[in-house]
Amino acid sequence: MKTTDIRIAGLGTYIPEIFDARKAVALGLYDADEYEFYGWTGAAVAGDMPAPDMAIAAARQAMDRSALHPHDIDFHIHACGHEQGPEGWSPQHYILRHLTDRDVPSFRVWQACSGLIGSLELAACYLKAVPERNAALLTGSDNVGTPSFNRWAFGIQNGVVGDGGSAILLSKSDGFASLLSINTGSTAEVEEQYRGTEPLFPPSLTVGRDIDFKERLAAAGGLEETVAEVVRRQGELRTEIALRTLAEAGLEPGDVTRVCHVFTGQESYLKVILDPMGLSTEQGLLDFGRNLGHMTVNDQIVGLTHLVETGQVGPGDHVLIVAHGGGVSITCAVVRIDERPGWAAV
């Protein structure tokens, strides 16, 4: 979808304290061989800070960095990959309550790790549908430090998982960057690999079953073979969507300045994502991300915020955003930096 008049008015993040991967190995939390092989140097660990509170902190920063007022928000989406609080509770409205007193729609989106970037397309469509709608706030957050999940043994995607929150404020009237195009797709046929042989009912969390993606993938037909099929199928669609999104923005791969992607510790993994698009790992965020862990829904907005804050992108630069989640959901977007915001380094 080619977009017009959708601007980025503000970006915000909340990144908790970094836990050194070497310390995790020494404590027996992280396998020593995996530490040597996968390249992660740390993970952001929030302790007992609730995920929605990290989203609120990130959203307040995004609002403070914009020219908009909380009363300007017409729409809110909160994305997450893990439980946010009491079952049956509405974390998105808890977040909204702490940011504005307007009675606007607020939704929670679960698209695994592409949830926040996928929400950009939903928000853009919502704003464009009615002329009077002007601004949308999107938040994302997760704290995976629960008894049923080991952040140092995620089991797939060479994963170490970090906590954090991020926010992006879209506007039709104000902003330092433009959303030029965005597209989403699904590889629904590989959902069974992430389901494994676990029963659908009762849900695993309600009976205290630990989350073990490696076990699920192995049960679906052999771990290596299953992962290879997911990577192949997801990679095909991810590349097609990325190139189509660039074309809709009137760009070619050579016009891309930087790429915001899922965080990884391995250059080889990043090459699998970027090589088919005609892009290089130097355009990515390998060294920055490998110290934070894979921050579920937040990687791309945390990465974009870092690029703008540190002055690594400026007016006229194009950023390709590539998100995939749960083996099945993919969103790619193109952002053009129009001006350097006051909170960015020169």
Short mmCIF file of C-alpha atoms in Angstrom, two decimals:
data_model
loop_
_atom_site.label_atom_id
_atom_site.label_comp_id
_atom_site.label_asym_id
_atom_site.label_seq_id
_atom_site.Cartn_x
_atom_site.Cartn_y
_atom_site.Cartn_z
CA MET A 1 0.00 0.00 0.00
CA LYS A 2 1.44 3.33 -1.04
CA THR A 3 0.69 5.90 1.62
CA THR A 4 0.34 9.67 1.42
CA ASP A 5 0.17 12.25 4.20
CA ILE A 6 1.12 9.78 6.93
CA ARG A 7 3.96 11.25 8.98
CA ILE A 8 5.96 10.06 11.96
CA ALA A 9 5.56 12.71 14.63
CA GLY A 10 7.41 11.01 17.47
CA LEU A 11 9.37 7.94 18.54
CA GLY A 12 10.00 6.63 22.03
CA THR A 13 11.63 3.66 23.73
CA TYR A 14 12.08 2.16 27.15
CA ILE A 15 15.14 -0.10 27.39
CA PRO A 16 15.82 -1.64 30.82
CA GLU A 17 19.20 -2.57 32.23
CA ILE A 18 21.37 -4.85 30.10
CA PHE A 19 22.28 -8.27 31.54
CA ASP A 20 25.66 -9.42 30.23
CA ALA A 21 25.50 -12.72 28.34
CA ARG A 22 28.79 -13.86 29.88
CA LYS A 23 27.25 -13.49 33.32
CA ALA A 24 24.26 -15.54 32.16
CA VAL A 25 26.67 -18.30 31.10
CA ALA A 26 28.49 -18.16 34.45
CA LEU A 27 25.18 -18.47 36.29
CA GLY A 28 24.13 -21.46 34.21
CA LEU A 29 21.30 -19.57 32.53
CA TYR A 30 22.78 -19.57 29.04
CA ASP A 31 24.44 -22.51 27.32
CA ALA A 32 28.15 -21.81 26.84
CA ASP A 33 28.26 -23.34 23.34
CA GLU A 34 25.27 -21.27 22.22
CA TYR A 35 26.93 -18.14 23.60
CA GLU A 36 30.02 -18.80 21.51
CA PHE A 37 28.07 -19.69 18.37
CA TYR A 38 25.18 -17.22 18.25
CA GLY A 39 26.94 -13.95 19.05
CA TRP A 40 24.60 -12.38 21.59
CA THR A 41 26.42 -10.13 24.08
CA GLY A 42 23.53 -9.27 26.38
CA ALA A 43 19.80 -8.91 26.91
CA ALA A 44 17.65 -6.12 28.28
CA VAL A 45 16.04 -7.41 31.49
CA ALA A 46 13.20 -5.49 33.14
CA GLY A 47 12.99 -7.40 36.40
CA ASP A 48 9.49 -7.07 37.82
CA MET A 49 8.49 -3.97 35.82
CA PRO A 50 5.15 -4.70 34.10
CA ALA A 51 5.19 -4.62 30.33
CA PRO A 52 2.38 -2.05 30.01
CA ASP A 53 4.33 0.40 32.18
CA MET A 54 7.26 0.18 29.77
CA ALA A 55 4.85 0.97 26.93
CA ILE A 56 3.57 4.01 28.82
CA ALA A 57 7.12 5.30 29.39
CA ALA A 58 7.94 4.90 25.70
CA ALA A 59 4.69 6.57 24.63
CA ARG A 60 5.29 9.56 26.89
CA GLN A 61 8.70 10.02 25.34
CA ALA A 62 7.22 9.83 21.85
CA MET A 63 4.58 12.41 22.78
CA ASP A 64 7.17 14.72 24.37
CA ARG A 65 9.24 14.55 21.18
CA SER A 66 6.30 15.54 18.99
CA ALA A 67 4.32 18.73 18.49
CA LEU A 68 1.12 16.90 19.38
CA HIS A 69 -0.90 16.87 22.59
CA PRO A 70 -2.42 13.73 24.15
CA HIS A 71 -5.83 15.17 23.26
CA ASP A 72 -4.85 14.84 19.59
CA ILE A 73 -4.77 11.03 19.72
CA ASP A 74 -7.62 9.51 17.71
CA PHE A 75 -6.59 5.86 17.81
CA HIS A 76 -4.36 3.53 19.81
CA ILE A 77 -2.98 0.05 19.16
CA HIS A 78 -0.88 -1.94 21.60
CA ALA A 79 1.16 -4.87 20.31
CA CYS A 80 2.75 -7.59 22.40
CA GLY A 81 4.04 -11.12 22.14
CA HIS A 82 3.58 -12.27 25.74
CA GLU A 83 0.98 -11.90 28.46
CA GLN A 84 0.77 -8.39 29.87
CA GLY A 85 -1.00 -8.96 33.19
CA PRO A 86 -4.09 -10.66 34.65
CA GLU A 87 -5.89 -12.97 32.23
CA GLY A 88 -9.04 -11.33 30.90
CA TRP A 89 -7.68 -7.83 31.56
CA SER A 90 -7.29 -5.07 28.97
CA PRO A 91 -3.70 -3.76 29.02
CA GLN A 92 -4.29 -1.52 26.01
CA HIS A 93 -6.87 0.49 27.89
CA TYR A 94 -4.61 0.69 30.94
CA ILE A 95 -2.00 2.25 28.65
CA LEU A 96 -4.52 4.59 27.03
CA ARG A 97 -5.83 5.69 30.43
CA HIS A 98 -2.37 6.86 31.44
CA LEU A 99 -1.84 8.86 28.25
CA THR A 100 -5.09 10.62 27.38
CA ASP A 101 -8.62 11.11 28.70
CA ARG A 102 -10.14 10.86 25.22
CA ASP A 103 -12.60 8.00 24.67
CA VAL A 104 -10.90 6.78 21.50
CA PRO A 105 -10.64 3.21 20.17
CA SER A 106 -7.82 1.15 21.64
CA PHE A 107 -6.95 -2.33 20.39
CA ARG A 108 -4.46 -5.02 21.27
CA VAL A 109 -2.76 -6.80 18.36
CA TRP A 110 -1.02 -10.17 18.47
CA GLN A 111 1.04 -10.87 15.36
CA ALA A 112 3.96 -12.30 17.32
CA CYS A 113 7.13 -10.28 16.74
CA SER A 114 5.77 -8.32 13.76
CA GLY A 115 2.82 -6.99 15.73
CA LEU A 116 3.93 -3.40 16.17
CA ILE A 117 5.06 -2.92 12.57
CA GLY A 118 1.96 -4.66 11.29
CA SER A 119 -0.11 -2.24 13.35
CA LEU A 120 1.33 0.65 11.35
CA GLU A 121 -0.67 -0.45 8.33
CA LEU A 122 -3.87 -0.76 10.36
CA ALA A 123 -3.34 2.69 11.88
CA ALA A 124 -2.56 4.28 8.51
CA CYS A 125 -5.77 2.86 7.06
CA TYR A 126 -7.76 4.09 10.06
CA LEU A 127 -6.44 7.63 9.73
CA LYS A 128 -6.97 7.75 5.97
CA ALA A 129 -10.54 6.46 6.20
CA VAL A 130 -11.96 9.66 7.77
CA PRO A 131 -10.61 13.17 7.04
CA GLU A 132 -11.14 14.37 10.62
CA ARG A 133 -8.87 11.69 12.08
CA ASN A 134 -5.34 12.99 12.53
CA ALA A 135 -3.13 11.06 14.96
CA ALA A 136 -2.58 7.45 16.02
CA LEU A 137 -0.39 6.14 18.82
CA LEU A 138 1.12 2.68 18.57
CA THR A 139 2.84 1.02 21.50
CA GLY A 140 4.60 -2.28 22.05
CA SER A 141 6.04 -3.96 25.13
CA ASP A 142 6.96 -7.28 26.69
CA ASN A 143 8.55 -8.61 29.85
CA VAL A 144 9.36 -12.28 29.28
CA GLY A 145 10.90 -12.85 32.70
CA THR A 146 8.23 -15.30 33.87
CA PRO A 147 8.67 -18.77 35.41
CA SER A 148 7.36 -20.49 32.26
CA PHE A 149 9.87 -18.88 29.88
CA ASN A 150 13.67 -18.93 29.72
CA ARG A 151 14.88 -15.88 27.80
CA TRP A 152 18.31 -17.49 27.34
CA ALA A 153 16.91 -20.66 25.74
CA PHE A 154 14.31 -19.38 23.31
CA GLY A 155 15.10 -22.32 21.06
CA ILE A 156 14.55 -20.74 17.65
CA GLN A 157 15.92 -17.84 15.60
CA ASN A 158 19.25 -18.15 17.46
CA GLY A 159 17.24 -16.42 20.12
CA VAL A 160 17.95 -14.62 23.31
CA VAL A 161 14.95 -12.51 24.27
CA GLY A 162 15.08 -8.99 25.73
CA ASP A 163 12.44 -6.91 27.49
CA GLY A 164 11.40 -3.37 26.65
CA GLY A 165 8.85 -0.97 25.26
CA SER A 166 8.56 1.27 22.23
CA ALA A 167 6.11 3.73 20.70
CA ILE A 168 5.52 5.50 17.41
CA LEU A 169 3.16 8.41 16.85
CA LEU A 170 1.60 8.80 13.40
CA SER A 171 0.04 12.04 12.21
CA LYS A 172 -1.49 13.50 9.07
CA SER A 173 -0.46 17.03 10.06
CA ASP A 174 2.96 16.92 11.72
CA GLY A 175 6.13 14.88 11.61
CA PHE A 176 9.84 14.64 10.88
CA ALA A 177 9.52 11.57 8.62
CA SER A 178 7.05 10.09 6.15
CA LEU A 179 5.64 6.59 5.87
CA LEU A 180 5.88 6.07 2.10
CA SER A 181 4.57 2.52 1.75
CA ILE A 182 3.72 -0.56 3.79
CA ASN A 183 2.56 -4.11 3.07
CA THR A 184 1.68 -7.20 5.11
CA GLY A 185 1.31 -10.89 4.30
CA SER A 186 1.00 -14.31 5.94
CA THR A 187 2.49 -17.76 5.51
CA ALA A 188 -0.37 -19.40 7.36
CA GLU A 189 0.55 -22.93 6.29
CA VAL A 190 3.52 -23.01 8.69
CA GLU A 191 1.49 -22.24 11.82
CA GLU A 192 1.47 -25.96 12.62
CA GLN A 193 5.24 -25.95 13.09
CA TYR A 194 4.88 -23.45 15.95
CA ARG A 195 1.93 -25.36 17.39
CA GLY A 196 3.67 -28.72 17.48
CA THR A 197 1.63 -31.49 19.07
CA GLU A 198 0.34 -29.42 21.97
CA PRO A 199 -3.44 -29.54 22.40
CA LEU A 200 -5.34 -26.35 21.68
CA PHE A 201 -7.37 -26.80 24.86
CA PRO A 202 -6.80 -26.13 27.64
CA PRO A 203 -4.33 -23.34 26.76
CA SER A 204 -0.82 -24.20 27.92
CA LEU A 205 -0.42 -21.23 30.27
CA THR A 206 -3.59 -22.14 32.17
CA VAL A 207 -2.14 -25.51 33.14
CA GLY A 208 1.37 -24.30 33.92
CA ARG A 209 3.04 -25.79 30.83
CA ASP A 210 6.39 -24.16 30.00
CA ILE A 211 6.87 -22.48 26.62
CA ASP A 212 9.38 -24.54 24.60
CA PHE A 213 9.41 -23.65 20.90
CA LYS A 214 12.30 -26.00 20.19
CA GLU A 215 10.21 -28.91 21.45
CA ARG A 216 7.21 -27.84 19.35
CA LEU A 217 9.26 -27.48 16.18
CA ALA A 218 10.91 -30.86 16.72
CA ALA A 219 7.52 -32.50 17.25
CA ALA A 220 6.30 -31.11 13.93
CA GLY A 221 8.72 -33.28 11.95
CA GLY A 222 12.37 -32.97 12.99
CA LEU A 223 13.86 -29.77 14.33
CA GLU A 224 16.35 -28.95 11.56
CA GLU A 225 13.98 -29.87 8.73
CA THR A 226 11.09 -27.93 10.26
CA VAL A 227 13.12 -24.79 10.91
CA ALA A 228 14.53 -24.94 7.37
CA GLU A 229 11.04 -25.08 5.88
CA VAL A 230 9.84 -22.14 7.98
CA VAL A 231 12.91 -20.09 7.04
CA ARG A 232 12.51 -20.93 3.34
CA ARG A 233 8.82 -20.15 3.11
CA GLN A 234 9.01 -17.03 5.26
CA GLY A 235 12.06 -15.78 3.39
CA GLU A 236 10.36 -16.02 0.02
CA LEU A 237 7.39 -13.95 1.09
CA ARG A 238 9.48 -11.49 3.11
CA THR A 239 11.66 -10.71 0.09
CA GLU A 240 8.67 -10.35 -2.23
CA ILE A 241 6.90 -7.96 0.18
CA ALA A 242 10.05 -5.90 0.79
CA LEU A 243 10.77 -5.41 -2.92
CA ARG A 244 7.11 -4.62 -3.65
CA THR A 245 7.04 -2.08 -0.85
CA LEU A 246 10.17 -0.38 -2.16
CA ALA A 247 8.70 -0.28 -5.67
CA GLU A 248 5.48 1.31 -4.42
CA ALA A 249 7.60 4.01 -2.79
CA GLY A 250 9.33 4.59 -6.15
CA LEU A 251 12.61 3.17 -4.86
CA GLU A 252 15.08 0.41 -5.59
CA PRO A 253 17.29 -1.48 -3.10
CA GLY A 254 20.15 0.89 -3.95
CA ASP A 255 18.11 3.79 -2.55
CA VAL A 256 17.94 2.24 0.94
CA THR A 257 20.18 3.92 3.51
CA ARG A 258 19.58 1.64 6.51
CA VAL A 259 17.41 -1.33 7.49
CA CYS A 260 15.53 -1.93 10.74
CA HIS A 261 15.07 -5.67 11.27
CA VAL A 262 14.61 -8.33 13.89
CA PHE A 263 17.61 -8.23 16.24
CA THR A 264 20.07 -11.09 16.03
CA GLY A 265 23.53 -11.95 17.26
CA GLN A 266 24.56 -13.63 14.02
CA GLU A 267 25.65 -11.90 10.86
CA SER A 268 24.79 -15.08 8.94
CA TYR A 269 21.17 -14.86 10.09
CA LEU A 270 20.98 -11.23 9.03
CA LYS A 271 22.42 -12.14 5.63
CA VAL A 272 19.59 -14.63 5.15
CA ILE A 273 17.16 -11.73 5.54
CA LEU A 274 18.97 -9.02 3.56
CA ASP A 275 20.92 -10.77 0.79
CA PRO A 276 17.83 -11.74 -1.26
CA MET A 277 16.73 -8.09 -1.12
CA GLY A 278 20.04 -6.89 -2.55
CA LEU A 279 21.04 -5.30 0.76
CA SER A 280 24.09 -5.74 2.99
CA THR A 281 24.45 -6.49 6.68
CA GLU A 282 26.34 -3.19 7.10
CA GLN A 283 23.03 -1.43 6.49
CA GLY A 284 21.49 -3.24 9.45
CA LEU A 285 21.82 -3.01 13.21
CA LEU A 286 23.77 -6.14 14.10
CA ASP A 287 26.09 -4.72 16.77
CA PHE A 288 23.41 -2.56 18.33
CA GLY A 289 20.81 -5.31 18.56
CA ARG A 290 23.03 -8.18 19.72
CA ASN A 291 23.46 -6.46 23.11
CA LEU A 292 19.70 -6.09 23.70
CA GLY A 293 18.33 -9.50 22.78
CA HIS A 294 15.41 -10.03 20.43
CA MET A 295 12.93 -7.53 21.92
CA THR A 296 9.81 -9.27 20.52
CA VAL A 297 7.59 -6.59 18.90
CA ASN A 298 10.00 -3.73 19.62
CA ASP A 299 13.14 -4.42 17.57
CA GLN A 300 12.33 -2.28 14.55
CA ILE A 301 11.06 0.82 16.39
CA VAL A 302 13.91 0.60 18.91
CA GLY A 303 16.28 0.37 15.94
CA LEU A 304 14.67 3.28 14.06
CA THR A 305 14.76 5.44 17.19
CA HIS A 306 18.45 4.62 17.65
CA LEU A 307 19.27 5.56 14.05
CA VAL A 308 17.49 8.92 14.36
CA GLU A 309 18.76 9.70 17.87
CA THR A 310 22.39 9.08 16.94
CA GLY A 311 22.19 10.93 13.62
CA GLN A 312 22.92 7.82 11.56
CA VAL A 313 20.03 8.79 9.30
CA GLY A 314 19.02 12.31 8.32
CA PRO A 315 17.02 14.30 5.78
CA GLY A 316 16.61 12.49 2.48
CA ASP A 317 17.56 9.05 3.83
CA HIS A 318 15.29 6.05 3.32
CA VAL A 319 14.88 3.33 5.94
CA LEU A 320 13.46 -0.08 5.08
CA ILE A 321 11.64 -1.73 7.98
CA VAL A 322 11.39 -5.52 7.83
CA ALA A 323 9.40 -7.48 10.41
CA HIS A 324 8.45 -11.14 10.67
CA GLY A 325 6.82 -12.96 13.52
CA GLY A 326 5.89 -16.46 14.60
CA GLY A 327 6.84 -17.89 11.23
CA VAL A 328 3.58 -16.65 9.74
CA SER A 329 3.25 -12.85 9.74
CA ILE A 330 5.37 -10.40 7.74
CA THR A 331 5.24 -6.61 7.32
CA CYS A 332 7.63 -4.35 5.44
CA ALA A 333 7.56 -0.54 5.35
CA VAL A 334 9.58 2.31 3.87
CA VAL A 335 10.21 5.49 5.85
CA ARG A 336 11.80 8.68 4.49
CA ILE A 337 13.49 11.06 6.92
CA ASP A 338 12.31 14.57 5.96
CA GLU A 339 14.03 16.65 8.63
CA ARG A 340 16.21 16.17 11.67
CA PRO A 341 14.08 16.38 14.85
CA GLY A 342 15.31 18.47 17.75
CA TRP A 343 15.97 15.37 19.88
CA ALA A 344 18.35 13.85 17.30
CA ALA A 345 22.12 14.20 17.28
CA VAL A 346 23.71 16.18 14.47
#
